[in-house]
Amino acid sequence: MVFSYSSTLNLNPYAFSNTKIFQIFRNTENIEKIILRLLNYVRLLKYKSQGF
């Protein structure tokens, strides 16, 4: 998860923590897709190494 700290540094801590939380919620779906993609990739590598 990469947050743009530079753009939020000028805000007060309360607004900063809020943006962070919203970014985490907004990125949750993307993180799940990335994890699934990585798992599929690892699975493919295992099959290839076994000669299937």
Coordinates of C-alpha atoms in Angstrom, one line a residue:
M1 CA 0.0 0.0 0.0
V2 CA 1.5 3.3 -1.1
F3 CA 0.1 6.4 0.4
S4 CA 0.9 9.9 -0.9
Y5 CA 2.3 11.3 2.3
S6 CA 3.6 14.5 0.6
S7 CA 0.1 15.7 -0.3
T8 CA -1.3 15.1 3.2
L9 CA 1.6 16.5 5.2
N10 CA 0.1 20.0 5.2
L11 CA -3.2 18.9 6.7
N12 CA -3.9 18.5 10.4
P13 CA -3.4 15.0 12.0
Y14 CA -7.1 14.3 12.2
A15 CA -7.7 14.9 8.5
F16 CA -4.5 12.9 7.7
S17 CA -5.6 9.8 9.6
N18 CA -9.0 10.1 8.0
T19 CA -7.5 10.1 4.4
K20 CA -5.3 7.2 5.4
I21 CA -8.3 5.1 6.6
F22 CA -10.3 5.9 3.5
Q23 CA -7.4 5.0 1.2
I24 CA -7.1 1.6 3.0
F25 CA -10.8 0.9 2.6
R26 CA -10.7 2.0 -1.1
N27 CA -7.7 -0.2 -1.8
T28 CA -9.0 -3.3 0.0
E29 CA -10.7 -4.7 -3.2
N30 CA -7.5 -4.1 -5.2
I31 CA -5.4 -5.8 -2.6
E32 CA -7.6 -8.9 -2.7
K33 CA -7.3 -9.0 -6.5
I34 CA -3.5 -8.7 -6.3
I35 CA -3.2 -11.4 -3.7
L36 CA -5.4 -13.8 -5.8
R37 CA -3.3 -13.0 -8.9
L38 CA -0.1 -13.7 -7.0
L39 CA -1.5 -17.0 -5.7
N40 CA -2.5 -18.1 -9.2
Y41 CA 1.0 -17.2 -10.4
V42 CA 2.7 -19.2 -7.7
R43 CA 0.3 -22.1 -8.5
L44 CA 1.3 -21.9 -12.2
L45 CA 5.0 -21.9 -11.3
K46 CA 4.5 -25.1 -9.1
Y47 CA 2.8 -26.9 -12.0
K48 CA 5.5 -25.9 -14.5
S49 CA 8.3 -27.1 -12.1
Q50 CA 6.5 -30.4 -11.7
G51 CA 6.3 -30.8 -15.5
F52 CA 2.5 -30.6 -15.9

